[in-house]
């Protein structure tokens, strides 16, 4: 039976990766692939691979456990940094481990363990489109922000409003998780995309 792992990711604590996990689990069962371990994390896909603890662990796991295939729900779950994603795929390929992308039914290696040229081509296109979409979203956000200010709009909280300690803690469960693990502030900033000021504020509230 084919030995595989699954990897799932969402960017923020407000998102849920359980649907990805369930779909991958059902799919692997249908394909009669044996899942050796399920990896999942809440972290930005724009970070480098070595800044993503769970992805790094999954790469090490497949190397030492004779894993034949890594299954992801979508290519963007592996990452949104084109160079880093290609490096990760190459790492798998060098170990004769195939990457299977479920929503596109793409696989990096064929049955003989050789690189599938069509999949390589499609991955390049998908990563390019994803990068272009991110840039367009950023441009629209900046344009909308400027238009809002030009029309007399304001930004930030209403004057006099202040969040309670409980509201702040409820808003930053990802920061709390890493603070409880005694991770350094700089590392938490990378893992959560939060500012040092926000992390210090949460830390201060937790110490009360």
Tab-separated table of C-alpha atoms in Angstrom:
chain	number	residue	atom	x	y	z
A	1	UNK	CA	0.000	0.000	0.000
A	2	UNK	CA	1.250	3.485	-0.905
A	3	UNK	CA	2.640	5.320	2.146
A	4	UNK	CA	1.699	9.011	2.144
A	5	UNK	CA	1.434	12.075	4.340
A	6	UNK	CA	-0.983	14.980	3.997
A	7	UNK	CA	-0.179	18.640	4.534
A	8	UNK	CA	-2.811	21.318	5.178
A	9	UNK	CA	-2.406	25.036	5.867
A	10	UNK	CA	-4.418	28.188	6.494
A	11	UNK	CA	-3.012	31.686	6.902
A	12	UNK	CA	-4.877	32.969	9.964
A	13	UNK	CA	-6.529	31.644	13.105
A	14	UNK	CA	-9.876	32.834	11.734
A	15	UNK	CA	-9.659	30.165	9.030
A	16	UNK	CA	-10.148	26.432	9.449
A	17	UNK	CA	-8.034	23.687	7.861
A	18	UNK	CA	-10.294	20.827	9.012
A	19	UNK	CA	-12.121	20.713	5.671
A	20	UNK	CA	-8.801	20.225	3.883
A	21	UNK	CA	-7.846	17.437	6.282
A	22	UNK	CA	-11.178	15.637	5.886
A	23	UNK	CA	-11.153	15.875	2.083
A	24	UNK	CA	-7.584	14.594	1.868
A	25	UNK	CA	-8.364	11.782	4.294
A	26	UNK	CA	-11.402	10.697	2.265
A	27	UNK	CA	-9.473	10.925	-0.995
A	28	UNK	CA	-6.525	8.870	0.282
A	29	UNK	CA	-8.902	6.217	1.570
A	30	UNK	CA	-10.555	6.071	-1.849
A	31	UNK	CA	-7.146	5.705	-3.537
A	32	UNK	CA	-6.119	3.072	-0.951
A	33	UNK	CA	-3.152	5.190	0.141
A	34	UNK	CA	-2.108	4.713	3.759
A	35	UNK	CA	-1.676	8.023	5.596
A	36	UNK	CA	1.341	7.776	7.891
A	37	UNK	CA	0.875	11.244	9.370
A	38	UNK	CA	-1.278	14.343	8.876
A	39	UNK	CA	0.492	17.705	9.092
A	40	UNK	CA	-1.362	21.004	9.463
A	41	UNK	CA	-0.518	24.531	10.548
A	42	UNK	CA	-1.776	28.107	10.783
A	43	UNK	CA	0.876	30.267	9.165
A	44	UNK	CA	1.471	32.608	6.242
A	45	UNK	CA	2.330	30.852	2.999
A	46	UNK	CA	4.588	33.759	2.037
A	47	UNK	CA	7.216	32.765	4.616
A	48	UNK	CA	10.317	30.788	3.742
A	49	UNK	CA	10.154	27.046	4.302
A	50	UNK	CA	12.623	27.142	7.209
A	51	UNK	CA	10.362	29.693	8.933
A	52	UNK	CA	7.419	27.272	8.878
A	53	UNK	CA	7.884	24.686	11.667
A	54	UNK	CA	5.275	22.132	10.604
A	55	UNK	CA	6.239	22.144	6.925
A	56	UNK	CA	9.877	21.723	7.952
A	57	UNK	CA	8.914	18.760	10.161
A	58	UNK	CA	6.927	17.186	7.330
A	59	UNK	CA	9.914	17.411	4.975
A	60	UNK	CA	12.130	15.725	7.558
A	61	UNK	CA	9.464	13.083	8.238
A	62	UNK	CA	9.157	11.984	4.614
A	63	UNK	CA	12.924	11.676	4.313
A	64	UNK	CA	13.331	9.285	7.251
A	65	UNK	CA	10.098	7.277	7.003
A	66	UNK	CA	10.190	5.963	3.446
A	67	UNK	CA	7.196	8.068	2.390
A	68	UNK	CA	6.272	7.786	-1.282
A	69	UNK	CA	3.847	10.655	-1.695
A	70	UNK	CA	2.916	14.039	-0.176
A	71	UNK	CA	-0.723	15.001	-0.703
A	72	UNK	CA	-1.988	18.593	-0.576
A	73	UNK	CA	-5.435	19.994	-1.274
A	74	UNK	CA	-4.123	22.906	-3.349
A	75	UNK	CA	-0.685	24.080	-4.479
A	76	UNK	CA	-1.123	27.335	-2.538
A	77	UNK	CA	-1.313	25.297	0.694
A	78	UNK	CA	2.315	24.343	0.133
A	79	UNK	CA	3.163	28.035	-0.089
A	80	UNK	CA	2.730	31.330	-1.913
A	81	UNK	CA	6.405	32.100	-2.375
A	82	UNK	CA	7.196	30.786	-5.861
A	83	UNK	CA	10.893	30.135	-5.259
A	84	UNK	CA	10.281	28.415	-1.910
A	85	UNK	CA	7.546	26.172	-3.322
A	86	UNK	CA	9.778	25.095	-6.204
A	87	UNK	CA	12.619	24.371	-3.760
A	88	UNK	CA	10.310	22.226	-1.624
A	89	UNK	CA	9.077	20.294	-4.658
A	90	UNK	CA	12.672	19.732	-5.762
A	91	UNK	CA	13.528	18.434	-2.289
A	92	UNK	CA	10.741	15.868	-2.617
A	93	UNK	CA	11.801	14.975	-6.156
A	94	UNK	CA	15.414	14.412	-5.094
A	95	UNK	CA	14.114	11.883	-2.554
A	96	UNK	CA	11.903	10.221	-5.201
A	97	UNK	CA	8.826	11.464	-3.328
A	98	UNK	CA	5.897	12.564	-5.465
A	99	UNK	CA	3.736	15.601	-4.684
A	100	UNK	CA	0.040	15.111	-5.431
A	101	UNK	CA	-2.145	18.244	-5.786
A	102	UNK	CA	-5.731	17.103	-5.314
A	103	UNK	CA	-7.840	19.923	-6.740
A	104	UNK	CA	-5.928	19.841	-10.045
A	105	UNK	CA	-5.242	16.100	-10.089
A	106	UNK	CA	-1.563	16.811	-10.723
A	107	UNK	CA	1.369	14.664	-9.666
A	108	UNK	CA	5.036	15.601	-9.926
A	109	UNK	CA	6.398	12.089	-10.559
A	110	UNK	CA	5.106	9.361	-12.837
A	111	UNK	CA	4.860	5.671	-11.949
A	112	UNK	CA	8.535	5.180	-12.837
A	113	UNK	CA	9.602	7.923	-10.426
A	114	UNK	CA	10.479	10.325	-13.233
A	115	UNK	CA	9.486	13.992	-13.310
A	116	UNK	CA	6.193	14.604	-15.089
A	117	UNK	CA	6.953	17.458	-17.556
A	118	UNK	CA	3.287	18.444	-17.956
A	119	UNK	CA	2.862	18.797	-14.186
A	120	UNK	CA	6.061	20.864	-13.933
A	121	UNK	CA	4.707	23.181	-16.631
A	122	UNK	CA	1.306	23.481	-14.929
A	123	UNK	CA	2.890	24.216	-11.540
A	124	UNK	CA	4.896	27.078	-13.055
A	125	UNK	CA	1.698	28.524	-14.531
A	126	UNK	CA	-0.295	28.119	-11.295
A	127	UNK	CA	2.424	29.802	-9.235
A	128	UNK	CA	2.675	32.672	-11.731
A	129	UNK	CA	-1.100	33.203	-11.717
A	130	UNK	CA	-1.175	33.098	-7.910
A	131	UNK	CA	1.603	35.696	-7.705
A	132	UNK	CA	-0.189	37.952	-10.200
A	133	UNK	CA	-3.473	37.671	-8.277
A	134	UNK	CA	-1.755	38.676	-5.017
A	135	UNK	CA	-0.262	41.763	-6.656
A	136	UNK	CA	-3.628	42.737	-8.135
A	137	UNK	CA	-5.316	42.357	-4.744
A	138	UNK	CA	-2.671	44.578	-3.135
A	139	UNK	CA	-3.127	47.208	-5.844
A	140	UNK	CA	-6.923	47.202	-5.400
A	141	UNK	CA	-6.572	47.524	-1.625
A	142	UNK	CA	-4.193	50.480	-1.924
A	143	UNK	CA	-6.414	52.115	-4.546
A	144	UNK	CA	-9.535	51.634	-2.415
A	145	UNK	CA	-7.767	52.982	0.671
A	146	UNK	CA	-6.660	56.141	-1.145
A	147	UNK	CA	-10.132	56.666	-2.625
A	148	UNK	CA	-11.682	56.235	0.827
A	149	UNK	CA	-9.415	58.912	2.314
A	150	UNK	CA	-9.955	61.239	-0.654
A	151	UNK	CA	-13.713	61.053	-0.109
A	152	UNK	CA	-13.320	62.127	3.498
A	153	UNK	CA	-13.271	58.691	5.054
A	154	UNK	CA	-11.319	57.861	8.172
A	155	UNK	CA	-9.412	54.809	9.337
A	156	UNK	CA	-8.868	53.180	12.689
A	157	UNK	CA	-11.159	52.764	15.668
A	158	UNK	CA	-13.841	55.205	16.617
A	159	UNK	CA	-12.638	57.854	19.015
A	160	UNK	CA	-12.892	56.738	22.617
A	161	UNK	CA	-13.213	53.034	21.787
A	162	UNK	CA	-10.871	50.620	23.510
A	163	UNK	CA	-10.870	46.836	23.407
A	164	UNK	CA	-11.096	44.943	26.665
A	165	UNK	CA	-8.315	42.551	27.675
A	166	UNK	CA	-10.636	39.629	26.978
A	167	UNK	CA	-11.411	40.901	23.465
A	168	UNK	CA	-7.706	41.287	22.732
A	169	UNK	CA	-6.901	37.764	23.921
A	170	UNK	CA	-9.790	36.306	21.914
A	171	UNK	CA	-8.486	38.083	18.815
A	172	UNK	CA	-4.943	36.700	19.003
A	173	UNK	CA	-5.097	32.944	19.819
A	174	UNK	CA	-2.147	32.304	17.496
A	175	UNK	CA	0.065	34.708	19.465
A	176	UNK	CA	-1.049	33.184	22.772
A	177	UNK	CA	-0.202	29.684	21.528
A	178	UNK	CA	3.411	30.584	20.759
A	179	UNK	CA	3.845	32.721	23.885
A	180	UNK	CA	2.809	29.720	25.981
A	181	UNK	CA	5.555	27.758	24.227
A	182	UNK	CA	8.046	30.498	25.214
A	183	UNK	CA	8.943	31.246	21.602
A	184	UNK	CA	11.064	34.412	21.036
A	185	UNK	CA	9.153	37.570	20.054
A	186	UNK	CA	10.940	37.828	16.700
A	187	UNK	CA	10.037	34.240	15.838
A	188	UNK	CA	6.382	34.791	16.796
A	189	UNK	CA	6.315	37.843	14.512
A	190	UNK	CA	7.335	35.646	11.577
A	191	UNK	CA	4.983	32.800	12.479
A	192	UNK	CA	1.889	34.974	12.935
A	193	UNK	CA	2.502	38.092	10.816
A	194	UNK	CA	1.860	40.178	13.958
A	195	UNK	CA	3.818	43.253	15.051
A	196	UNK	CA	6.107	43.235	18.078
A	197	UNK	CA	3.804	45.797	19.735
A	198	UNK	CA	0.794	43.499	19.413
A	199	UNK	CA	2.716	40.509	20.749
A	200	UNK	CA	4.041	42.498	23.716
A	201	UNK	CA	0.526	43.771	24.468
A	202	UNK	CA	-0.843	40.211	24.530
A	203	UNK	CA	2.090	39.056	26.656
A	204	UNK	CA	1.455	41.854	29.167
A	205	UNK	CA	-2.235	40.943	29.458
A	206	UNK	CA	-1.387	37.260	29.938
A	207	UNK	CA	0.953	38.125	32.796
A	208	UNK	CA	-1.722	39.993	34.762
